[in-house]
Amino acid sequence: MPDLIITDAAVLFPDGTVRGGRTIEIKDGIIQSVREAKESDRELPAKEHISGRGKLVMPGLADCHMHTGQQLLKGKVLDALPMIWTRIMLPFESTLTDEKMELSASLAALEMIRSGTTAFVDAGSYHMEAAADVYVRSGLRGLLSASTMDEKGLPESIAQNADEALAQTDRLYDAYNGKGNLKVAYSLRSLISCSDELNRKVSERAKERGAKLQAHMNEYAGEVNFFLTNKQMRPFEYLDSIGALDGDFIAAHCLLLSEHEKELLAEREVKVCHCPFSNCGKGAPDTPSLQARGICVGLGTDGAAHGGLSLWNEMKIFRSVMNVEYGSRLNEPAVMPAREILRMATENGYRLMGEDGGVIAPGKQADLITIHLMQPHLYPTGNLVNTLLECVTAGDVCDNIVNGKILMRDREVLTLDEEKIMKEAAEL
């Protein structure tokens, strides 16, 4: 008997087509079948049923770069003078407690579930055990890290040497890797805030454990210039020289890449994540060039401090950035088609995380969402894929399902106490 049956729904298939009148059967967290619907499907035995009438079933969204530790900084960063990292974000994160992190993760999980995100990559902060406990309860699929730096002069509450910084992630990995729908990755928070010793030790430990390794990369000119001045190499060339780059390396941002660095990314099968709203203040990534080299590129929000956790917003912004930077110059309006951007936010994101999901097909992880189509701003449409990108917002997501479990049904979050969390947020 299936755990869940979704009946009479439109489905977004891996080839980008949408076909109506479909039934989806799910068991043990895996999609068992996607077939033409029958009237009798509503009576089939299953632990749970969802009616797909007037809905689109599509893969859940994967936020490939977010910051749980910055959830309470919403509204504090926009229009602020540089450098927000050293003046606002780092000082704030140094004041985090278990209680603040628990609330941050609760709010982030609610925001992601309600906006259709089913999987996420946290870039790492402090008190991550408190966040991990929340994410286990939420049911979301997550890849977590602890903030890893040993730079001199950090606030006393987060100051660490190389061994202490590495041990912080070891503890998180031992306690939470494989717990619920969570995995743990190693991280280098910022290369210019990490010693050569830490860079090597973290890279080696990630390889020992077969874990992902993630870092903020080539986001600022000062970061690139630091390596050119001190190492006579660019950041990715430096990481390659110490053997850090491989198919398990996740590189966030990647705005300032040389041609040689792009070739390194392709040769080492490094995965890349762009964060459009956040990146707009620094530059536009050369995504067409990365895709031409076969590099897997996902999308991220960069956390709530950078405009919230809605990947629907990020997709719209990304389309606009690509058109302004490349499409208008080439007179090519489809330089980054809607279908490709949706793939980046779903299938590519799951591939980046090392998960077998992001598409609606038998044998794949049952991480999916439904969109309420019968609304004036969505219906009718001459091309539903285009309308998904152009018009859908977080509020159009009806149901959120991860690993076959319903996290949200008809806009009601089932795994977290939203009223309690919002009360705590108001008190804070």
Short mmCIF file of C-alpha atoms in Angstrom, two decimals:
data_model
loop_
_atom_site.label_atom_id
_atom_site.label_comp_id
_atom_site.label_asym_id
_atom_site.label_seq_id
_atom_site.Cartn_x
_atom_site.Cartn_y
_atom_site.Cartn_z
CA MET A 1 0.00 0.00 0.00
CA PRO A 2 1.41 3.43 -0.93
CA ASP A 3 2.17 5.91 1.83
CA LEU A 4 0.79 8.78 -0.28
CA ILE A 5 -1.24 9.10 -3.48
CA ILE A 6 -1.70 12.38 -5.34
CA THR A 7 -4.59 12.14 -7.79
CA ASP A 8 -5.73 14.04 -10.88
CA ALA A 9 -2.87 16.54 -10.98
CA ALA A 10 -0.88 18.29 -13.66
CA VAL A 11 2.77 17.25 -13.46
CA LEU A 12 5.97 19.00 -14.50
CA PHE A 13 8.09 16.26 -16.08
CA PRO A 14 11.92 16.18 -16.35
CA ASP A 15 11.84 17.17 -20.04
CA GLY A 16 10.10 20.43 -19.13
CA THR A 17 6.66 19.42 -20.40
CA VAL A 18 3.50 19.62 -18.32
CA ARG A 19 0.84 16.92 -18.61
CA GLY A 20 -2.48 16.93 -16.82
CA GLY A 21 -4.60 14.14 -15.35
CA ARG A 22 -1.80 12.26 -13.59
CA THR A 23 -1.66 10.15 -10.43
CA ILE A 24 1.54 9.85 -8.38
CA GLU A 25 2.15 7.00 -5.94
CA ILE A 26 4.79 7.30 -3.20
CA LYS A 27 6.15 4.70 -0.79
CA ASP A 28 9.12 4.70 1.61
CA GLY A 29 10.13 8.17 0.50
CA ILE A 30 10.41 7.20 -3.18
CA ILE A 31 8.17 7.97 -6.16
CA GLN A 32 6.79 4.59 -7.25
CA SER A 33 4.76 5.60 -10.30
CA VAL A 34 3.58 8.58 -12.32
CA ARG A 35 0.71 7.53 -14.58
CA GLU A 36 -2.54 8.63 -16.17
CA ALA A 37 -5.23 9.15 -13.55
CA LYS A 38 -8.33 7.01 -13.23
CA GLU A 39 -11.57 7.94 -11.51
CA SER A 40 -11.05 5.02 -9.13
CA ASP A 41 -7.67 6.37 -7.95
CA ARG A 42 -9.40 8.40 -5.25
CA GLU A 43 -10.56 5.15 -3.65
CA LEU A 44 -7.20 3.38 -3.76
CA PRO A 45 -5.89 2.35 -0.32
CA ALA A 46 -3.10 4.59 0.92
CA LYS A 47 -2.04 6.10 4.22
CA GLU A 48 -2.74 9.58 2.85
CA HIS A 49 -4.33 11.17 -0.21
CA ILE A 50 -3.90 14.61 -1.76
CA SER A 51 -6.24 15.85 -4.44
CA GLY A 52 -4.34 17.37 -7.33
CA ARG A 53 -7.42 18.98 -8.89
CA GLY A 54 -6.43 22.47 -10.06
CA LYS A 55 -2.83 21.94 -8.93
CA LEU A 56 0.57 21.43 -10.54
CA VAL A 57 2.93 18.90 -8.99
CA MET A 58 6.57 19.85 -9.51
CA PRO A 59 9.93 19.07 -7.89
CA GLY A 60 10.63 20.87 -4.64
CA LEU A 61 13.05 23.77 -4.77
CA ALA A 62 16.65 23.46 -3.50
CA ASP A 63 18.21 26.50 -1.84
CA CYS A 64 21.89 25.79 -2.39
CA HIS A 65 23.26 28.56 -0.16
CA MET A 66 21.55 30.10 2.86
CA HIS A 67 22.51 31.29 6.36
CA THR A 68 20.37 30.17 9.27
CA GLY A 69 22.51 32.30 11.59
CA GLN A 70 21.46 35.48 9.77
CA GLN A 71 17.68 34.90 9.86
CA LEU A 72 17.21 37.57 12.55
CA LEU A 73 19.12 40.15 10.47
CA LYS A 74 16.24 40.60 8.02
CA GLY A 75 15.98 44.28 7.05
CA LYS A 76 19.37 45.21 8.54
CA VAL A 77 21.56 44.84 5.47
CA LEU A 78 19.84 46.48 2.48
CA ASP A 79 21.29 49.93 1.63
CA ALA A 80 23.96 49.55 4.34
CA LEU A 81 27.47 50.75 3.56
CA PRO A 82 30.24 48.18 2.98
CA MET A 83 31.55 45.99 4.44
CA ILE A 84 28.38 44.43 5.83
CA TRP A 85 30.25 41.19 6.60
CA THR A 86 32.63 42.78 9.09
CA ARG A 87 30.39 45.61 10.31
CA ILE A 88 27.03 43.82 10.67
CA MET A 89 26.96 40.10 10.02
CA LEU A 90 30.05 38.83 11.84
CA PRO A 91 29.41 40.91 15.00
CA PHE A 92 25.81 39.66 15.05
CA GLU A 93 26.73 36.00 14.64
CA SER A 94 29.22 36.33 17.50
CA THR A 95 26.26 37.12 19.82
CA LEU A 96 24.19 34.06 18.89
CA THR A 97 23.01 31.68 21.59
CA ASP A 98 21.32 28.29 21.46
CA GLU A 99 17.98 30.02 22.02
CA LYS A 100 18.49 32.57 19.23
CA MET A 101 19.67 29.86 16.86
CA GLU A 102 16.67 27.67 17.64
CA LEU A 103 14.34 30.57 16.83
CA SER A 104 16.34 31.44 13.70
CA ALA A 105 16.10 27.88 12.41
CA SER A 106 12.40 27.68 13.26
CA LEU A 107 11.66 30.85 11.29
CA ALA A 108 13.89 29.75 8.41
CA ALA A 109 12.25 26.32 8.26
CA LEU A 110 8.77 27.88 8.23
CA GLU A 111 9.77 30.31 5.49
CA MET A 112 11.28 27.56 3.34
CA ILE A 113 8.40 25.14 3.78
CA ARG A 114 5.82 27.80 2.97
CA SER A 115 7.71 28.99 -0.12
CA GLY A 116 8.18 25.53 -1.65
CA THR A 117 11.79 24.81 -0.67
CA THR A 118 12.29 21.14 0.16
CA ALA A 119 16.10 21.01 0.40
CA PHE A 120 18.72 23.53 1.48
CA VAL A 121 22.44 24.03 2.07
CA ASP A 122 23.36 26.01 5.17
CA ALA A 123 26.70 27.81 4.78
CA GLY A 124 27.53 27.43 8.47
CA SER A 125 27.29 29.45 11.65
CA TYR A 126 27.57 28.86 15.40
CA HIS A 127 25.33 26.87 17.77
CA MET A 128 24.44 24.73 14.76
CA GLU A 129 23.34 21.82 16.96
CA ALA A 130 20.37 23.93 18.06
CA ALA A 131 19.53 24.60 14.40
CA ALA A 132 19.96 20.94 13.48
CA ASP A 133 17.45 19.84 16.11
CA VAL A 134 14.84 22.16 14.57
CA TYR A 135 15.58 21.02 11.02
CA VAL A 136 15.21 17.36 12.03
CA ARG A 137 11.74 18.12 13.40
CA SER A 138 10.82 20.21 10.35
CA GLY A 139 11.33 17.30 7.96
CA LEU A 140 13.28 19.39 5.47
CA ARG A 141 16.21 17.88 3.59
CA GLY A 142 19.33 19.79 4.61
CA LEU A 143 23.10 19.93 4.26
CA LEU A 144 24.50 21.73 7.32
CA SER A 145 27.91 23.15 8.17
CA ALA A 146 29.55 24.90 11.09
CA SER A 147 31.31 28.22 10.50
CA THR A 148 35.01 27.45 10.08
CA MET A 149 37.57 30.24 10.52
CA ASP A 150 40.76 30.74 12.54
CA GLU A 151 41.53 34.35 11.62
CA LYS A 152 43.21 36.41 14.32
CA GLY A 153 41.12 39.19 15.84
CA LEU A 154 37.70 37.52 15.66
CA PRO A 155 35.31 38.29 18.55
CA GLU A 156 36.26 36.27 21.62
CA SER A 157 33.04 34.21 21.54
CA ILE A 158 33.91 32.72 18.14
CA ALA A 159 37.74 32.90 18.17
CA GLN A 160 39.26 29.48 17.38
CA ASN A 161 42.52 27.96 16.24
CA ALA A 162 42.64 25.52 13.33
CA ASP A 163 42.12 22.39 15.44
CA GLU A 164 39.23 23.93 17.38
CA ALA A 165 37.51 25.07 14.20
CA LEU A 166 37.85 21.60 12.67
CA ALA A 167 36.62 19.90 15.84
CA GLN A 168 33.47 22.05 15.78
CA THR A 169 32.39 20.47 12.49
CA ASP A 170 33.54 17.01 13.60
CA ARG A 171 31.10 17.22 16.51
CA LEU A 172 28.26 18.37 14.26
CA TYR A 173 29.03 15.60 11.77
CA ASP A 174 29.14 12.88 14.41
CA ALA A 175 25.84 13.98 15.96
CA TYR A 176 23.71 14.85 12.93
CA ASN A 177 25.04 13.40 9.68
CA GLY A 178 22.30 10.99 8.58
CA LYS A 179 19.87 12.08 11.29
CA GLY A 180 16.41 12.66 9.87
CA ASN A 181 16.88 14.14 6.39
CA LEU A 182 20.12 15.92 7.33
CA LYS A 183 23.70 15.53 6.21
CA VAL A 184 26.72 17.52 7.37
CA ALA A 185 29.31 19.18 5.15
CA TYR A 186 32.68 20.64 6.04
CA SER A 187 33.24 24.30 5.23
CA LEU A 188 35.72 27.09 4.81
CA ARG A 189 33.70 30.17 5.72
CA SER A 190 35.95 32.62 3.91
CA LEU A 191 39.33 31.68 2.50
CA ILE A 192 40.95 34.93 3.59
CA SER A 193 39.76 34.19 7.15
CA CYS A 194 41.29 30.71 7.14
CA SER A 195 44.95 29.78 7.59
CA ASP A 196 46.77 27.42 5.23
CA GLU A 197 46.75 24.90 8.08
CA LEU A 198 42.96 25.07 8.44
CA ASN A 199 42.36 24.93 4.68
CA ARG A 200 44.42 21.75 4.42
CA LYS A 201 43.02 20.06 7.52
CA VAL A 202 39.40 20.74 6.62
CA SER A 203 39.90 19.56 3.03
CA GLU A 204 41.60 16.36 4.20
CA ARG A 205 38.92 15.62 6.82
CA ALA A 206 36.11 16.08 4.30
CA LYS A 207 37.78 13.61 1.96
CA GLU A 208 38.37 11.12 4.82
CA ARG A 209 34.67 11.12 5.58
CA GLY A 210 33.38 11.34 2.01
CA ALA A 211 31.64 14.59 2.95
CA LYS A 212 30.90 17.69 0.92
CA LEU A 213 33.15 20.74 1.35
CA GLN A 214 31.75 24.22 0.76
CA ALA A 215 33.15 27.74 0.69
CA HIS A 216 32.30 31.29 -0.32
CA MET A 217 34.37 31.81 -3.47
CA ASN A 218 35.42 34.71 -5.71
CA GLU A 219 32.71 37.01 -4.39
CA TYR A 220 34.80 40.17 -3.86
CA ALA A 221 37.73 41.72 -5.67
CA GLY A 222 39.59 42.01 -2.35
CA GLU A 223 39.37 38.26 -1.89
CA VAL A 224 40.88 37.59 -5.32
CA ASN A 225 43.56 40.26 -4.86
CA PHE A 226 44.56 38.77 -1.50
CA PHE A 227 45.52 35.50 -3.17
CA LEU A 228 47.19 37.17 -6.12
CA THR A 229 49.29 39.24 -3.70
CA ASN A 230 50.12 36.56 -1.15
CA LYS A 231 50.10 33.36 -3.20
CA GLN A 232 50.56 34.59 -6.79
CA MET A 233 47.50 32.47 -7.57
CA ARG A 234 43.79 33.05 -7.80
CA PRO A 235 41.53 31.47 -5.11
CA PHE A 236 40.54 28.35 -7.05
CA GLU A 237 44.12 27.84 -8.25
CA TYR A 238 45.23 27.94 -4.61
CA LEU A 239 42.61 25.37 -3.54
CA ASP A 240 43.60 23.12 -6.43
CA SER A 241 47.25 23.34 -5.37
CA ILE A 242 46.36 21.85 -1.97
CA GLY A 243 44.10 19.16 -3.50
CA ALA A 244 40.82 20.60 -2.20
CA LEU A 245 38.86 20.66 -5.46
CA ASP A 246 36.77 17.69 -6.56
CA GLY A 247 33.18 16.72 -7.32
CA ASP A 248 32.21 17.16 -3.65
CA PHE A 249 33.29 20.82 -3.52
CA ILE A 250 30.44 23.39 -3.45
CA ALA A 251 31.46 26.92 -4.40
CA ALA A 252 29.05 29.71 -3.52
CA HIS A 253 28.82 32.92 -5.59
CA CYS A 254 31.71 32.58 -8.13
CA LEU A 255 31.32 36.06 -9.63
CA LEU A 256 34.94 36.84 -10.50
CA LEU A 257 36.36 33.84 -12.35
CA SER A 258 39.30 33.74 -14.72
CA GLU A 259 39.17 31.48 -17.75
CA HIS A 260 41.66 29.14 -16.10
CA GLU A 261 39.51 28.94 -12.97
CA LYS A 262 36.47 28.03 -15.08
CA GLU A 263 38.48 25.23 -16.65
CA LEU A 264 39.51 24.01 -13.20
CA LEU A 265 35.88 23.94 -12.08
CA ALA A 266 34.96 21.83 -15.10
CA GLU A 267 37.94 19.46 -14.80
CA ARG A 268 37.40 18.88 -11.05
CA GLU A 269 33.57 18.72 -11.40
CA VAL A 270 33.11 21.46 -8.78
CA LYS A 271 29.50 22.50 -8.14
CA VAL A 272 28.57 26.21 -8.20
CA CYS A 273 25.77 28.20 -6.57
CA HIS A 274 24.69 31.72 -7.54
CA CYS A 275 22.65 33.95 -5.21
CA PRO A 276 21.08 36.50 -7.60
CA PHE A 277 19.65 39.13 -5.23
CA SER A 278 22.74 39.19 -3.02
CA ASN A 279 25.14 38.98 -5.98
CA CYS A 280 23.57 41.95 -7.78
CA GLY A 281 25.44 44.32 -5.45
CA LYS A 282 28.77 42.89 -6.59
CA GLY A 283 28.42 41.66 -10.16
CA ALA A 284 26.84 39.25 -12.59
CA PRO A 285 28.15 35.67 -12.87
CA ASP A 286 29.19 34.29 -16.24
CA THR A 287 26.66 31.47 -16.02
CA PRO A 288 26.37 30.80 -19.77
CA SER A 289 30.11 30.15 -19.89
CA LEU A 290 29.92 27.79 -16.89
CA GLN A 291 27.02 25.88 -18.41
CA ALA A 292 28.82 25.59 -21.74
CA ARG A 293 31.58 23.78 -19.84
CA GLY A 294 29.10 21.36 -18.27
CA ILE A 295 29.43 22.80 -14.77
CA CYS A 296 26.48 22.14 -12.44
CA VAL A 297 25.03 25.48 -11.31
CA GLY A 298 22.35 25.83 -8.64
CA LEU A 299 20.61 28.82 -7.06
CA GLY A 300 20.56 30.08 -3.49
CA THR A 301 19.07 32.92 -1.48
CA ASP A 302 22.15 33.75 0.64
CA GLY A 303 19.85 33.84 3.66
CA ALA A 304 17.01 35.99 4.95
CA ALA A 305 19.26 39.02 5.46
CA HIS A 306 19.58 39.21 1.68
CA GLY A 307 15.93 39.47 0.70
CA GLY A 308 14.32 36.42 2.28
CA LEU A 309 14.29 32.72 1.44
CA SER A 310 12.02 32.65 -1.62
CA LEU A 311 13.69 30.98 -4.59
CA TRP A 312 10.79 32.23 -6.73
CA ASN A 313 12.18 35.74 -6.21
CA GLU A 314 15.71 34.57 -6.96
CA MET A 315 14.66 32.94 -10.23
CA LYS A 316 12.97 36.12 -11.45
CA ILE A 317 15.95 38.26 -10.52
CA PHE A 318 18.36 35.81 -12.12
CA ARG A 319 16.43 35.87 -15.39
CA SER A 320 16.58 39.69 -15.42
CA VAL A 321 20.29 39.77 -14.62
CA MET A 322 21.10 37.29 -17.38
CA ASN A 323 19.07 39.28 -19.91
CA VAL A 324 20.66 42.59 -18.99
CA GLU A 325 24.20 41.23 -18.87
CA TYR A 326 24.11 38.82 -21.83
CA GLY A 327 20.75 38.66 -23.59
CA SER A 328 20.50 42.33 -24.52
CA ARG A 329 24.10 42.41 -25.71
CA LEU A 330 23.56 39.39 -27.97
CA ASN A 331 19.95 40.23 -28.87
CA GLU A 332 19.08 36.80 -27.49
CA PRO A 333 16.01 36.96 -25.22
CA ALA A 334 16.26 33.25 -24.38
CA VAL A 335 19.89 33.40 -23.23
CA MET A 336 18.67 31.80 -19.98
CA PRO A 337 15.32 30.11 -20.71
CA ALA A 338 12.66 29.60 -18.04
CA ARG A 339 13.02 25.83 -18.29
CA GLU A 340 16.76 26.05 -17.58
CA ILE A 341 16.30 28.34 -14.58
CA LEU A 342 13.69 26.01 -13.12
CA ARG A 343 16.12 23.13 -13.60
CA MET A 344 18.79 25.08 -11.73
CA ALA A 345 16.42 25.59 -8.79
CA THR A 346 15.37 21.92 -8.68
CA GLU A 347 17.33 19.16 -10.43
CA ASN A 348 20.70 20.96 -10.35
CA GLY A 349 20.25 21.85 -6.70
CA TYR A 350 19.70 18.22 -5.76
CA ARG A 351 22.67 17.15 -7.84
CA LEU A 352 24.81 19.79 -6.09
CA MET A 353 23.76 18.35 -2.72
CA GLY A 354 24.47 14.80 -3.85
CA GLU A 355 20.81 13.79 -3.61
CA ASP A 356 18.80 11.67 -6.05
CA GLY A 357 15.84 14.01 -6.43
CA GLY A 358 14.77 17.27 -8.02
CA VAL A 359 12.66 15.58 -10.71
CA ILE A 360 9.25 13.89 -10.80
CA ALA A 361 10.02 10.35 -11.98
CA PRO A 362 9.76 6.79 -10.64
CA GLY A 363 12.67 5.83 -8.42
CA LYS A 364 13.48 9.41 -7.40
CA GLN A 365 13.24 10.92 -3.93
CA ALA A 366 9.68 12.02 -3.20
CA ASP A 367 10.50 15.69 -2.58
CA LEU A 368 7.81 17.68 -4.34
CA ILE A 369 5.43 20.60 -4.03
CA THR A 370 2.07 21.57 -5.49
CA ILE A 371 1.14 24.94 -6.97
CA HIS A 372 -2.44 26.28 -6.85
CA LEU A 373 -3.00 27.10 -10.52
CA MET A 374 -6.62 28.27 -10.55
CA GLN A 375 -5.88 31.90 -9.73
CA PRO A 376 -6.24 35.06 -11.84
CA HIS A 377 -2.50 35.76 -11.90
CA LEU A 378 -1.69 32.24 -13.14
CA TYR A 379 -4.63 31.07 -15.22
CA PRO A 380 -5.02 30.73 -18.14
CA THR A 381 -1.56 30.57 -19.66
CA GLY A 382 -0.13 29.79 -23.05
CA ASN A 383 3.04 28.31 -21.52
CA LEU A 384 2.89 27.10 -17.92
CA VAL A 385 6.65 26.75 -17.56
CA ASN A 386 7.08 30.41 -18.47
CA THR A 387 4.29 31.38 -16.09
CA LEU A 388 5.95 29.48 -13.25
CA LEU A 389 8.98 31.68 -13.63
CA GLU A 390 7.18 34.94 -14.39
CA CYS A 391 4.22 34.90 -12.03
CA VAL A 392 4.34 32.24 -9.30
CA THR A 393 5.22 33.44 -5.80
CA ALA A 394 5.85 31.69 -2.50
CA GLY A 395 2.21 32.15 -1.55
CA ASP A 396 1.05 29.95 -4.45
CA VAL A 397 2.59 26.81 -2.94
CA CYS A 398 -0.16 24.55 -1.51
CA ASP A 399 1.58 21.39 -0.33
CA ASN A 400 5.18 20.59 0.56
CA ILE A 401 6.33 16.95 0.67
CA VAL A 402 9.81 15.72 1.60
CA ASN A 403 10.84 12.08 1.57
CA GLY A 404 7.18 11.21 1.07
CA LYS A 405 6.09 13.01 4.24
CA ILE A 406 3.67 15.95 4.06
CA LEU A 407 5.28 18.98 5.72
CA MET A 408 2.55 21.40 4.60
CA ARG A 409 -0.99 20.63 3.44
CA ASP A 410 -3.10 23.37 1.86
CA ARG A 411 -0.82 26.07 3.35
CA GLU A 412 -0.89 24.63 6.88
CA VAL A 413 2.55 23.63 8.17
CA LEU A 414 2.21 20.28 9.94
CA THR A 415 5.69 19.65 11.37
CA LEU A 416 6.24 22.92 13.27
CA ASP A 417 4.06 25.03 15.57
CA GLU A 418 3.85 28.21 13.48
CA GLU A 419 1.77 30.14 16.01
CA LYS A 420 4.22 29.40 18.83
CA ILE A 421 7.24 30.31 16.70
CA MET A 422 5.73 33.62 15.60
CA LYS A 423 4.87 34.43 19.23
CA GLU A 424 8.50 33.87 20.20
CA ALA A 425 9.64 36.03 17.28
CA ALA A 426 7.33 38.85 18.40
CA GLU A 427 8.67 38.64 21.95
CA LEU A 428 12.26 38.82 20.69
#
